[in-house]
Coordinates of C-alpha atoms in Angstrom, one line a residue:
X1 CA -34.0 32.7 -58.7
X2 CA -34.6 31.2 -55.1
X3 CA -34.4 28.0 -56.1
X4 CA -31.1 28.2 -58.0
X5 CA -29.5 29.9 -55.3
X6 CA -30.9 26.7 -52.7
X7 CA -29.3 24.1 -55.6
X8 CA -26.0 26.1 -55.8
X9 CA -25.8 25.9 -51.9
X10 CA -26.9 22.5 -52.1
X11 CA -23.7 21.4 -54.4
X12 CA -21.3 23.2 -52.3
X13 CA -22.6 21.4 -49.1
X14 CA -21.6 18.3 -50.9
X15 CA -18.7 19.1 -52.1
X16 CA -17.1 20.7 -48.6
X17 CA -18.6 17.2 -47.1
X18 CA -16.3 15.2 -50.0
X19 CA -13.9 17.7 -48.9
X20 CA -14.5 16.7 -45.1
X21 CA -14.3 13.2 -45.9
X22 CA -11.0 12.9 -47.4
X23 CA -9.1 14.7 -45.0
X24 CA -10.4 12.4 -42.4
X25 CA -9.3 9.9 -44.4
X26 CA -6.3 10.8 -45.1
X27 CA -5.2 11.6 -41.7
X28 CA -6.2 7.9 -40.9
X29 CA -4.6 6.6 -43.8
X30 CA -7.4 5.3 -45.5
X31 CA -10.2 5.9 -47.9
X32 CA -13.6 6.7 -46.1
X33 CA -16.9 6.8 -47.4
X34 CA -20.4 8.1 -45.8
X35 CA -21.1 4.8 -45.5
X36 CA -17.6 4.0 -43.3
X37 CA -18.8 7.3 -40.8
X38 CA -22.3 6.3 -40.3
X39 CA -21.6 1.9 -39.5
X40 CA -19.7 0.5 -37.0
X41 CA -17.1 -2.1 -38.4
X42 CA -18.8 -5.6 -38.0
X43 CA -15.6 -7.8 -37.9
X44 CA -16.0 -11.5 -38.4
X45 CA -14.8 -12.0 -34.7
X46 CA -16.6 -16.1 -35.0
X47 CA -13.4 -17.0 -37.2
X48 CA -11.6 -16.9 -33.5
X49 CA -11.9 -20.8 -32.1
X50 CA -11.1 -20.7 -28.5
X51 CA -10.8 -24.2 -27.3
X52 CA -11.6 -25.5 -23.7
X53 CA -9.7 -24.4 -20.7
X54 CA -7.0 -26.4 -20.0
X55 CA -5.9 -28.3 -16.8
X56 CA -4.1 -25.7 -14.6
X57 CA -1.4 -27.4 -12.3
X58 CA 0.0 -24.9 -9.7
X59 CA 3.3 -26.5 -9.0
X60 CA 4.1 -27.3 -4.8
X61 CA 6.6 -24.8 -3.4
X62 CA 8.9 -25.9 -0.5
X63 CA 11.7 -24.8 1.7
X64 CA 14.9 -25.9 1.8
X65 CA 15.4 -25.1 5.0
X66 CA 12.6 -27.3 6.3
X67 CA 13.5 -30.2 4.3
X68 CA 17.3 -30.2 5.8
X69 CA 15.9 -30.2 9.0
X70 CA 13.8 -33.2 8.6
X71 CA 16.1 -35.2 6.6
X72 CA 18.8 -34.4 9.9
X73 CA 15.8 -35.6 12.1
X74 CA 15.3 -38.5 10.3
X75 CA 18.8 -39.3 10.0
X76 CA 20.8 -38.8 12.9
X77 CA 22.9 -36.3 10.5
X78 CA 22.8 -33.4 8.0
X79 CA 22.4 -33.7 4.5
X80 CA 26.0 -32.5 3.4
X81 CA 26.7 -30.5 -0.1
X82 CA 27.9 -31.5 -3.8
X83 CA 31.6 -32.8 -3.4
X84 CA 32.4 -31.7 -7.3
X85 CA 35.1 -33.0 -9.4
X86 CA 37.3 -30.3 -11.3
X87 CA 35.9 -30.2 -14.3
X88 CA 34.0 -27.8 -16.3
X89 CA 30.9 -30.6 -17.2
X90 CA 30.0 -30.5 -13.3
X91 CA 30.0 -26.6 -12.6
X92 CA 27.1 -24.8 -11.5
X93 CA 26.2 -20.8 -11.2
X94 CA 26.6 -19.7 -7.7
X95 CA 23.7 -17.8 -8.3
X96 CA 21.7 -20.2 -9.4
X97 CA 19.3 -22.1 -6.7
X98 CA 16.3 -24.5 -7.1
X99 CA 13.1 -23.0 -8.6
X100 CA 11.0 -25.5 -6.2
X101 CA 12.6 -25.1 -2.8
X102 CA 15.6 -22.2 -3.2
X103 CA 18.1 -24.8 -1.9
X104 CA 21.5 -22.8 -3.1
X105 CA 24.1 -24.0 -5.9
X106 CA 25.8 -26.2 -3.6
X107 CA 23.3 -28.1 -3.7
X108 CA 22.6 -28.9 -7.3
X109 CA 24.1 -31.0 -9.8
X110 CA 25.1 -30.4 -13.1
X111 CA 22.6 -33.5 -14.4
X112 CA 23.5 -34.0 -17.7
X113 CA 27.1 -33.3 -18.3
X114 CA 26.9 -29.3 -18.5
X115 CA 24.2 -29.2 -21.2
X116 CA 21.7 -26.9 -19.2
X117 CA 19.7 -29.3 -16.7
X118 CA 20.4 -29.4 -13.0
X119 CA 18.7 -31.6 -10.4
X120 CA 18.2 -30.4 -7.0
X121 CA 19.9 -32.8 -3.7
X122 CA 17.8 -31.5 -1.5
X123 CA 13.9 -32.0 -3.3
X124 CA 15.1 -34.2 -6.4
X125 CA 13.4 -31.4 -8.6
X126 CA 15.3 -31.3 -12.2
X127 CA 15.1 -28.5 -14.1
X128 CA 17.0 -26.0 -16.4
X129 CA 16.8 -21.8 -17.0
X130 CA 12.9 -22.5 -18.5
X131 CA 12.1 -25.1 -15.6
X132 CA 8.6 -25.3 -15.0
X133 CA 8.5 -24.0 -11.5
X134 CA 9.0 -20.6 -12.9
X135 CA 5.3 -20.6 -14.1
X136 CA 2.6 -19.7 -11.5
X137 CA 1.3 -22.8 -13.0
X138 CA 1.5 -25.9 -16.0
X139 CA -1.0 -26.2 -18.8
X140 CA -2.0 -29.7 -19.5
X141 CA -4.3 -30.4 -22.7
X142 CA -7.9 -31.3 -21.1
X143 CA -7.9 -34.2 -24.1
X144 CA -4.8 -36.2 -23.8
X145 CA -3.6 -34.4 -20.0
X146 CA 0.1 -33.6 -21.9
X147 CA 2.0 -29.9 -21.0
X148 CA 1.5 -27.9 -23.1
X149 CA 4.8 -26.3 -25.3
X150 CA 4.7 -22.3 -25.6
X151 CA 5.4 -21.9 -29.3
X152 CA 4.4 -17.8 -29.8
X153 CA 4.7 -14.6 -27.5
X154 CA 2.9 -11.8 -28.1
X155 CA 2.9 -8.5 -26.7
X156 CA -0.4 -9.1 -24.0
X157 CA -0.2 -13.1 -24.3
X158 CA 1.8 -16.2 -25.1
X159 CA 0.3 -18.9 -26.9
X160 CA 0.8 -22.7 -26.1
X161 CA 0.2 -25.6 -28.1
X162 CA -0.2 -29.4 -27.7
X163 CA 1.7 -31.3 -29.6
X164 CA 1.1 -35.3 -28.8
X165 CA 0.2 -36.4 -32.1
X166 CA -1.7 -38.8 -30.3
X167 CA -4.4 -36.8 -29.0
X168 CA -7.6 -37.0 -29.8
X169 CA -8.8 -33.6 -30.0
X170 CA -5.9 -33.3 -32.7
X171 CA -6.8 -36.8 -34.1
X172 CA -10.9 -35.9 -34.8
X173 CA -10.1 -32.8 -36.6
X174 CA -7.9 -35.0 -38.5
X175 CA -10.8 -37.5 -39.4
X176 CA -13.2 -34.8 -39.7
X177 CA -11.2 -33.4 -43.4
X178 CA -12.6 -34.4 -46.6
X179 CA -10.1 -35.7 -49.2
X180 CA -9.5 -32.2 -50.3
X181 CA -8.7 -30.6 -47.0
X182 CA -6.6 -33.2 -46.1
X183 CA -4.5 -32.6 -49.5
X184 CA -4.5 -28.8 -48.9
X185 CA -3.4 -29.7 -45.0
X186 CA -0.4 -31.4 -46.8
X187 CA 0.7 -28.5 -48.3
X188 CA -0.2 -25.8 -46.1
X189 CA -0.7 -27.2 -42.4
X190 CA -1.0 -23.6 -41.1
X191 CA -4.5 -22.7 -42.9
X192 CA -5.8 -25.2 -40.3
X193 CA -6.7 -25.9 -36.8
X194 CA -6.4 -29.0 -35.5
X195 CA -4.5 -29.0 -32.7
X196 CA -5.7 -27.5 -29.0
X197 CA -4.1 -23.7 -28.4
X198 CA -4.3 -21.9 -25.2
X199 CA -3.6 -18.4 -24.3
X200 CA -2.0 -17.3 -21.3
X201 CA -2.6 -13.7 -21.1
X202 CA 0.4 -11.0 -19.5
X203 CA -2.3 -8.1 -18.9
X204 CA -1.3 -5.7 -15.9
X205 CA -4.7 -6.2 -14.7
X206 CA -5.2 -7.7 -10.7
X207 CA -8.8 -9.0 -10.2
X208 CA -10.7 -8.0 -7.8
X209 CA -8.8 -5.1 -6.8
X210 CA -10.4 -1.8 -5.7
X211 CA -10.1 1.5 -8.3
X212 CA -9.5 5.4 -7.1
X213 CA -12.4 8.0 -7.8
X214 CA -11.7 10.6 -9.6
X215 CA -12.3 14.0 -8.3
X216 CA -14.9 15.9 -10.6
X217 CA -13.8 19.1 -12.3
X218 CA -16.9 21.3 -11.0
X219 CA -17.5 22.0 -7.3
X220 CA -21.0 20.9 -7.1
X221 CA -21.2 22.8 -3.7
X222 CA -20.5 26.2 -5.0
X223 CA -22.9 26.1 -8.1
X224 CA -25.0 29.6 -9.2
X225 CA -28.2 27.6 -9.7
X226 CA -29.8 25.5 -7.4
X227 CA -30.0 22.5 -6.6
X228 CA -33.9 22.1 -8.3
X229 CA -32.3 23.7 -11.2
X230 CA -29.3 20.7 -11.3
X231 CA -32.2 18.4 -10.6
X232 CA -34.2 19.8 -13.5
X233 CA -30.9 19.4 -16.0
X234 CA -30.0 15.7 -15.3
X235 CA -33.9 14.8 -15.7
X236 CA -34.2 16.3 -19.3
X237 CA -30.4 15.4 -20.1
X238 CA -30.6 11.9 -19.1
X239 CA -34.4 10.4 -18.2
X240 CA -36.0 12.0 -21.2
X241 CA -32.4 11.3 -23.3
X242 CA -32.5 15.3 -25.0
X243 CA -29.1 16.9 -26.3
X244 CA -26.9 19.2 -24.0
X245 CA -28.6 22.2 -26.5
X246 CA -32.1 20.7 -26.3
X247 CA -31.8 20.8 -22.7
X248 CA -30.0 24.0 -22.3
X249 CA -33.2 25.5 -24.6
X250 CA -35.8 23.5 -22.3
X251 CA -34.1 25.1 -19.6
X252 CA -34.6 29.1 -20.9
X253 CA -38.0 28.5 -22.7
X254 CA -39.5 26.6 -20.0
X255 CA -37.8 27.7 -16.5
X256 CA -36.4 30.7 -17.3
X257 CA -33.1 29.8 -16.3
X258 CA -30.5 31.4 -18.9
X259 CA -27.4 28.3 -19.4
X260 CA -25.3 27.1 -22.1
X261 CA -25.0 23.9 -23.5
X262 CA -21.3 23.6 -22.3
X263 CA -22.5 24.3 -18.6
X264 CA -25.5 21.3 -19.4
X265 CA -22.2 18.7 -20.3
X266 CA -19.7 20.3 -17.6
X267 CA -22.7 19.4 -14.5
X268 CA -23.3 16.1 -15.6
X269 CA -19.5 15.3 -16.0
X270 CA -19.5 16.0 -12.5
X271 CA -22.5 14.9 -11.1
X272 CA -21.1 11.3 -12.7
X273 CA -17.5 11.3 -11.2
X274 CA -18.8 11.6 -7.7
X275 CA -21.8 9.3 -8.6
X276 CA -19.7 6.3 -9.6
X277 CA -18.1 5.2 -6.9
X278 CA -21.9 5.4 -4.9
X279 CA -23.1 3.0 -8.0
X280 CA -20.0 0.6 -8.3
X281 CA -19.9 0.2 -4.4
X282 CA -23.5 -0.1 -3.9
X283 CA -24.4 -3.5 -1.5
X284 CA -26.7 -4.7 -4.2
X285 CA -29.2 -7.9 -3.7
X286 CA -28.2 -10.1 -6.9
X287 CA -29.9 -12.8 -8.0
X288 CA -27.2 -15.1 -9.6
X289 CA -28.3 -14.9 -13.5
X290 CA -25.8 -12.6 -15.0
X291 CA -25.9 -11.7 -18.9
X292 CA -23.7 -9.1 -21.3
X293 CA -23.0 -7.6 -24.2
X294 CA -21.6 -4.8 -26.4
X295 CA -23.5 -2.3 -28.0
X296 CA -21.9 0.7 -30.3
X297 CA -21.0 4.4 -29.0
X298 CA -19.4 7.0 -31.0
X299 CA -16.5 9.0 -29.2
X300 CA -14.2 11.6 -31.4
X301 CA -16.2 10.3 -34.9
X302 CA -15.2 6.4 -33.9
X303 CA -17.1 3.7 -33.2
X304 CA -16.4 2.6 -29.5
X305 CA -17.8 -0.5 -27.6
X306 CA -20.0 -0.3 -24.7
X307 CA -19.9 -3.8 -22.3
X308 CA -22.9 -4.2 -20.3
X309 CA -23.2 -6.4 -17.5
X310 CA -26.9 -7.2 -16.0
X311 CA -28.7 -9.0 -13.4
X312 CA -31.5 -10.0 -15.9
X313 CA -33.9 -10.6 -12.6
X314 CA -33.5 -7.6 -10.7
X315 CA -32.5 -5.5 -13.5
X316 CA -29.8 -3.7 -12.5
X317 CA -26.7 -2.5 -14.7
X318 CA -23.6 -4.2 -12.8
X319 CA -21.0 -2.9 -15.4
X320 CA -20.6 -0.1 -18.2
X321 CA -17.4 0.2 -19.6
X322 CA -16.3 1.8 -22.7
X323 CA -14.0 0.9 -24.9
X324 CA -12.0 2.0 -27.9
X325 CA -11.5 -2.2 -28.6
X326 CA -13.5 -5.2 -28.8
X327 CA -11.2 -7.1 -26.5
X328 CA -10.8 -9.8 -24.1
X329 CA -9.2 -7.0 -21.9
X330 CA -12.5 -5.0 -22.1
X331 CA -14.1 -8.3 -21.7
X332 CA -12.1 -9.0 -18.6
X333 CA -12.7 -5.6 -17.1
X334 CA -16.6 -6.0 -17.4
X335 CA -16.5 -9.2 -15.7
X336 CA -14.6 -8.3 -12.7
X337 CA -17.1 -5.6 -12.1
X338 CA -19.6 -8.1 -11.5
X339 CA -17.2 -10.3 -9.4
X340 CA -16.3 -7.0 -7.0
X341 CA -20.4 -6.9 -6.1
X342 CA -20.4 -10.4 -5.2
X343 CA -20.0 -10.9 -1.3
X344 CA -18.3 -14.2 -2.3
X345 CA -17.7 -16.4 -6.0
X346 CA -20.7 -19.1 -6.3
X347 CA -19.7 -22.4 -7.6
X348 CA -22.4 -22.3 -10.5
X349 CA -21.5 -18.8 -11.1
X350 CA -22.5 -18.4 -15.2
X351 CA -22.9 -15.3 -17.7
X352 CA -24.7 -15.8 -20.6
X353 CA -23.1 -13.9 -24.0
X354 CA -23.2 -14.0 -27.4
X355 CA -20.5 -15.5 -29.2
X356 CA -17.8 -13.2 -29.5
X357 CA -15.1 -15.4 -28.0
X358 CA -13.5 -12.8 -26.0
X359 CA -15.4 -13.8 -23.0
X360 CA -14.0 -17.6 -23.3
X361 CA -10.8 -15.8 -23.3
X362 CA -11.6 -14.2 -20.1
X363 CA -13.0 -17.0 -18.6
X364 CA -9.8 -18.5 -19.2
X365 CA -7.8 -15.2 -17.3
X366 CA -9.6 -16.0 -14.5
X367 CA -9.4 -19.6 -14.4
X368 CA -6.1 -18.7 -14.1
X369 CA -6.4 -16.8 -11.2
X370 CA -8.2 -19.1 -9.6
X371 CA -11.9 -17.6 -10.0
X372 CA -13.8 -20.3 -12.1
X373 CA -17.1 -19.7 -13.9
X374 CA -19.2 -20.8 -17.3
X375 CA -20.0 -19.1 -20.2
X376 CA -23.0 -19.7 -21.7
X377 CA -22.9 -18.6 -25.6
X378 CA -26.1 -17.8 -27.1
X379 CA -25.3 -18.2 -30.9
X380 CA -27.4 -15.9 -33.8
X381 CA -30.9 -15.4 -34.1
X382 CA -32.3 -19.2 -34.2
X383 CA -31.7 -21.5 -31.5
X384 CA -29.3 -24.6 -33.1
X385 CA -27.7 -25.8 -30.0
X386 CA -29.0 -27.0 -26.5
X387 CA -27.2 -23.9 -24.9
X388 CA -28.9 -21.1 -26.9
X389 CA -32.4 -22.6 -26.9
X390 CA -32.0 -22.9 -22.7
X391 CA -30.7 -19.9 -22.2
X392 CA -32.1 -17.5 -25.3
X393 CA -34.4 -15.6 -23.0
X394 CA -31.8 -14.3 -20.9
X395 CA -29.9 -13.0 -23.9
X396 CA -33.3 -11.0 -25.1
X397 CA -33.2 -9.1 -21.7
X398 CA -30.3 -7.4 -22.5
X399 CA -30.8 -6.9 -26.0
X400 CA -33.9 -5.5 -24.9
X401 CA -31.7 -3.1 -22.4
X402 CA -29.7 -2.1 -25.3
X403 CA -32.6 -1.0 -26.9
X404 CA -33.7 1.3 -23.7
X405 CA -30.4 3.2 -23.7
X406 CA -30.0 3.6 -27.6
X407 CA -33.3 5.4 -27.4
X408 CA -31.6 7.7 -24.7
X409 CA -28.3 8.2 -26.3
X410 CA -29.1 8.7 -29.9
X411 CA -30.1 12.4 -29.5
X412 CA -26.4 13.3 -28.1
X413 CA -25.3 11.9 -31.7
X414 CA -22.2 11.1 -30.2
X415 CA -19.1 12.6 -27.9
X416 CA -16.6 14.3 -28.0
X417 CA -14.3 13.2 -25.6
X418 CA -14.1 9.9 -24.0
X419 CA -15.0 11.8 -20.9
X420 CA -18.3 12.9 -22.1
X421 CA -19.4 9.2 -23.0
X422 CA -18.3 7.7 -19.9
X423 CA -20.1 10.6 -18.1
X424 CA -23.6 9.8 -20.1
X425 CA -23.4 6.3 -19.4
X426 CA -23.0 6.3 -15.7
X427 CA -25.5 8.5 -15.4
X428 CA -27.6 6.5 -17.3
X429 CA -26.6 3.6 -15.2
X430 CA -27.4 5.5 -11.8
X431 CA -30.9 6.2 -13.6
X432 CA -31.9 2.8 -14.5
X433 CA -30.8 1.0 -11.4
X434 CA -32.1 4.1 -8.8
X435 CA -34.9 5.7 -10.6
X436 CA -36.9 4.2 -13.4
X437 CA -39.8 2.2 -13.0
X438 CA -39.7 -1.0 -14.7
X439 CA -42.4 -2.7 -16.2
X440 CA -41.3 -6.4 -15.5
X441 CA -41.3 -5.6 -11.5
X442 CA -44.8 -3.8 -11.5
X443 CA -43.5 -0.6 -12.1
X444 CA -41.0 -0.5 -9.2
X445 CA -37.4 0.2 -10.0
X446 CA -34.6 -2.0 -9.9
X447 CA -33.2 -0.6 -6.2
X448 CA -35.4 1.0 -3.5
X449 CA -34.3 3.2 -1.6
X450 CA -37.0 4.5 0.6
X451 CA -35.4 8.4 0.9
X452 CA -35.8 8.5 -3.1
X453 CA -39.2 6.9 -3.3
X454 CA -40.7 9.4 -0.6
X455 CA -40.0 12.7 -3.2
X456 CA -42.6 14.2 -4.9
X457 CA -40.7 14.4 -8.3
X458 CA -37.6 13.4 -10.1
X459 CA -35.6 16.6 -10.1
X460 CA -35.8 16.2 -6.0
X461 CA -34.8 12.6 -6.5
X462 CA -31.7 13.2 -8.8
X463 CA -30.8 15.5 -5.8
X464 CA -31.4 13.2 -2.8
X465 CA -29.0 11.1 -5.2
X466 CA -26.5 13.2 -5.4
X467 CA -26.8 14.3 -1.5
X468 CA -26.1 10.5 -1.1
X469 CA -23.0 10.1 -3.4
X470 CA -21.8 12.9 -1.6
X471 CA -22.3 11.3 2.2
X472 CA -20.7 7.3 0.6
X473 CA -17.3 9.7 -0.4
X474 CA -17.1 11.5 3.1
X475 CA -17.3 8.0 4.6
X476 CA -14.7 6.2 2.3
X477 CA -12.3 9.2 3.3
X478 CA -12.9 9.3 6.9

């Protein structure tokens, strides 16, 4: 009879989870399987090319002002306005002025009988209502040195396009089709590449620029347990990687100390907002040999993308951001978190990734904004190019990292919140950089800091931590 009853509860388990299945998908509009809920979506991301960055011309700015002064110095006399003739070929806009030195509309001609292009009298700049000197700077094809024509705009990025049918980057893929490509390229020219692209990207991101803490939820100052006891949470939550439950059970087995798995989650959200700002800010010593990459976290039942950033010398975790997207705005975001613990940008500066090309496209975001840096793109699991072979072993390190914080986070089996993951991580972060030995630096870790390697234990450590987070935030708001 007992083993009946266990098959008969057995085949409505499955069925409620065929039950659970389809609702999901059909909330997201799509057909999921067990298979869908368990993998991460690998999506072929190689089939992006990015080409090379292009040659960035900030245009000269002048004044108007200044330059009619020195023309009436060299002169003997001032440089006098447009006499127009009446007629409606020569009119120009009185509020239209010159895009390279402001000189107003009485001094511009209408330079080609009213058709749209207007030259300047007082810098000789020719332009029209797209002039060039609109841009914070001109494109020029790194192959053939011709501006480059904007032919797409999308919402975070317009897209530009050289077309000199001379060029050779455009005239080697040409040469490189076989017969058949090159009749299918007849037909159908947009099912191939062959002429350089750039992106120019619109994102409302500033580099560089400083981000606001966030206040945590829970008043770590007014807690019922003490501080050993918040110690002894974080340790078993985050060093030893258990559950919220397994540690709230630890907790009332071991210590005696009676707390729900709720209370576990709603410390260590807090103990991470007022950590961060002591990790992001902290004056590491870097060593100049950066690598990244993503790994998989699930948030809400989704796959989201973690971007690591690491100092593959000194070990330390120098960004941790999670995303919902594989982007080159999550890309970008990861990067500048390295470049805000730099005291200043090195000329060799280099990160070594895989070769998701979202971090060519931010290399290319900052080139525009005038931070320059390489990419070095290790490429599968064999080395078939100069660049993996040379730089391979620096990849391995942070695969290897991965492979350390998968091993803490698989027990949580996933968030729910976005809060909750961002919370784990950074408390992850602050454990690897500030409190884990490390086998590759004789078992020191990454950061000394002689008031945490003085404590007896860890618990008294994850407070001295905290004690210190707390000090940094009184000093940034004094």
């Amino acid at each position: 009879m007992l083993p009946q009853l266990l098959a008969y509860l057995l085949e409505i388990i499955k069925s409620q989870h065929q039950i659970i299945v389809y609702l999901i998908g059909a909330l997201l509009g799509k057909s999921l399987s067990r298979k869908d809920m368990d993998e991460p979506v690998r999506k072929p991301y190689r089939k992006l090319q990015v080409d090379d960055l292009p040659i960035i011309v900030v245009p000269e700015t002048l004044d108007y002002r200044q330059l009619l002064a020195d023309y009436e110095a060299r002169h003997g006399r001032p440089l006098p306005p447009i006499q127009r003739r009446d007629n409606a070929k020569h009119r120009v806009p009185d509020s239209l002025t010159c895009p390279r030195c402001q000189a107003p509309s009485s001094y511009l001609y209408a330079n080609n009988g009213g058709k749209g292009q207007y030259q300047c009298k007082v810098c000789q700049c020719r332009f029209n209502h797209r002039n060039r000197f609109k841009k914070q700077a001109v494109f020029r094809c790194p192959h053939c040195f011709q501006t480059l024509e904007k032919i797409k705009e999308r919402k975070d990025y317009y897209i530009y396009k050289c077309k000199n049918n001379d060029c050779p980057f455009y005239q080697k893929n040409l040469r490189r089709m076989s017969q058949k490509e090159r009749q299918r390229f007849q037909q159908n020219p947009q099912a191939f590449k062959v002429r350089y692209l750039f992106r120019e990207f619109l994102f409302d991101f500033q580099p560089l620029a400083p981000s606001s803490p966030k206040k945590p939820k829970v008043d770590l100052s007014r807690l019922a347990v003490s501080s050993h006891t918040l110690g002894l949470v974080l340790t078993y939550y985050v060093n030893y990687g258990m559950s919220s439950r397994q540690t709230a059970g630890i907790m009332k087995d071991v210590h005696g100390v009676s707390i729900s798995h709720q209370t576990v989650l709603n410390y260590a959200n807090s103990v991470a907002l007022m950590i961060q700002p002591f990790v992001d800010q902290f004056p590491y010593e870097l060593s100049g040999s950066f690598c990244g990459d993503e790994t998989y976290i699930r948030v809400k039942g989704r796959w989201h993308y973690l971007f690591f950033m690491f100092d593959a010398v000194k070990k330390v975790v120098l960004s941790y951001r999670v995303s919902p997207h594989r982007d080159a705005l999550s890309a970008i975001r990861a990067i500048d978190d390295v470049l805000r613990k730099l005291p200043s940008i090195p000329d060799d500066l280099s990160f070594v990734v895989d070769g998701n090309p979202i971090y060519l496209l931010a290399q290319h975001f900052f080139a525009q904004h005038g931070i320059p840096f390489d990419v070095r793109q290790v490429i599968g699991l064999t080395n078939e190019d100069p660049v993996s072979e040379e730089f391979r072993a620096l990849k391995q390190i942070i695969e290897r990292f991965n492979r350390t914080f998968k091993g803490n986070y698989r027990p949580t089996h996933g968030f729910g919140a976005e809060e909750g993951s961002v919370s784990f991580v950074t408390l992850f972060v602050a454990y690897f950089n500030f409190l884990r030995p490390h086998g590759a630096l004789e078992g020191r870790v990454p950061v000394v800091i002689p008031e945490l390697a003085d404590l007896p234990h860890m618990p008294a450590r994850w407070t001295k931590l905290i004690a210190m987070a707390q000090d940094f935030l009184q000093q940034e708001a004094a």
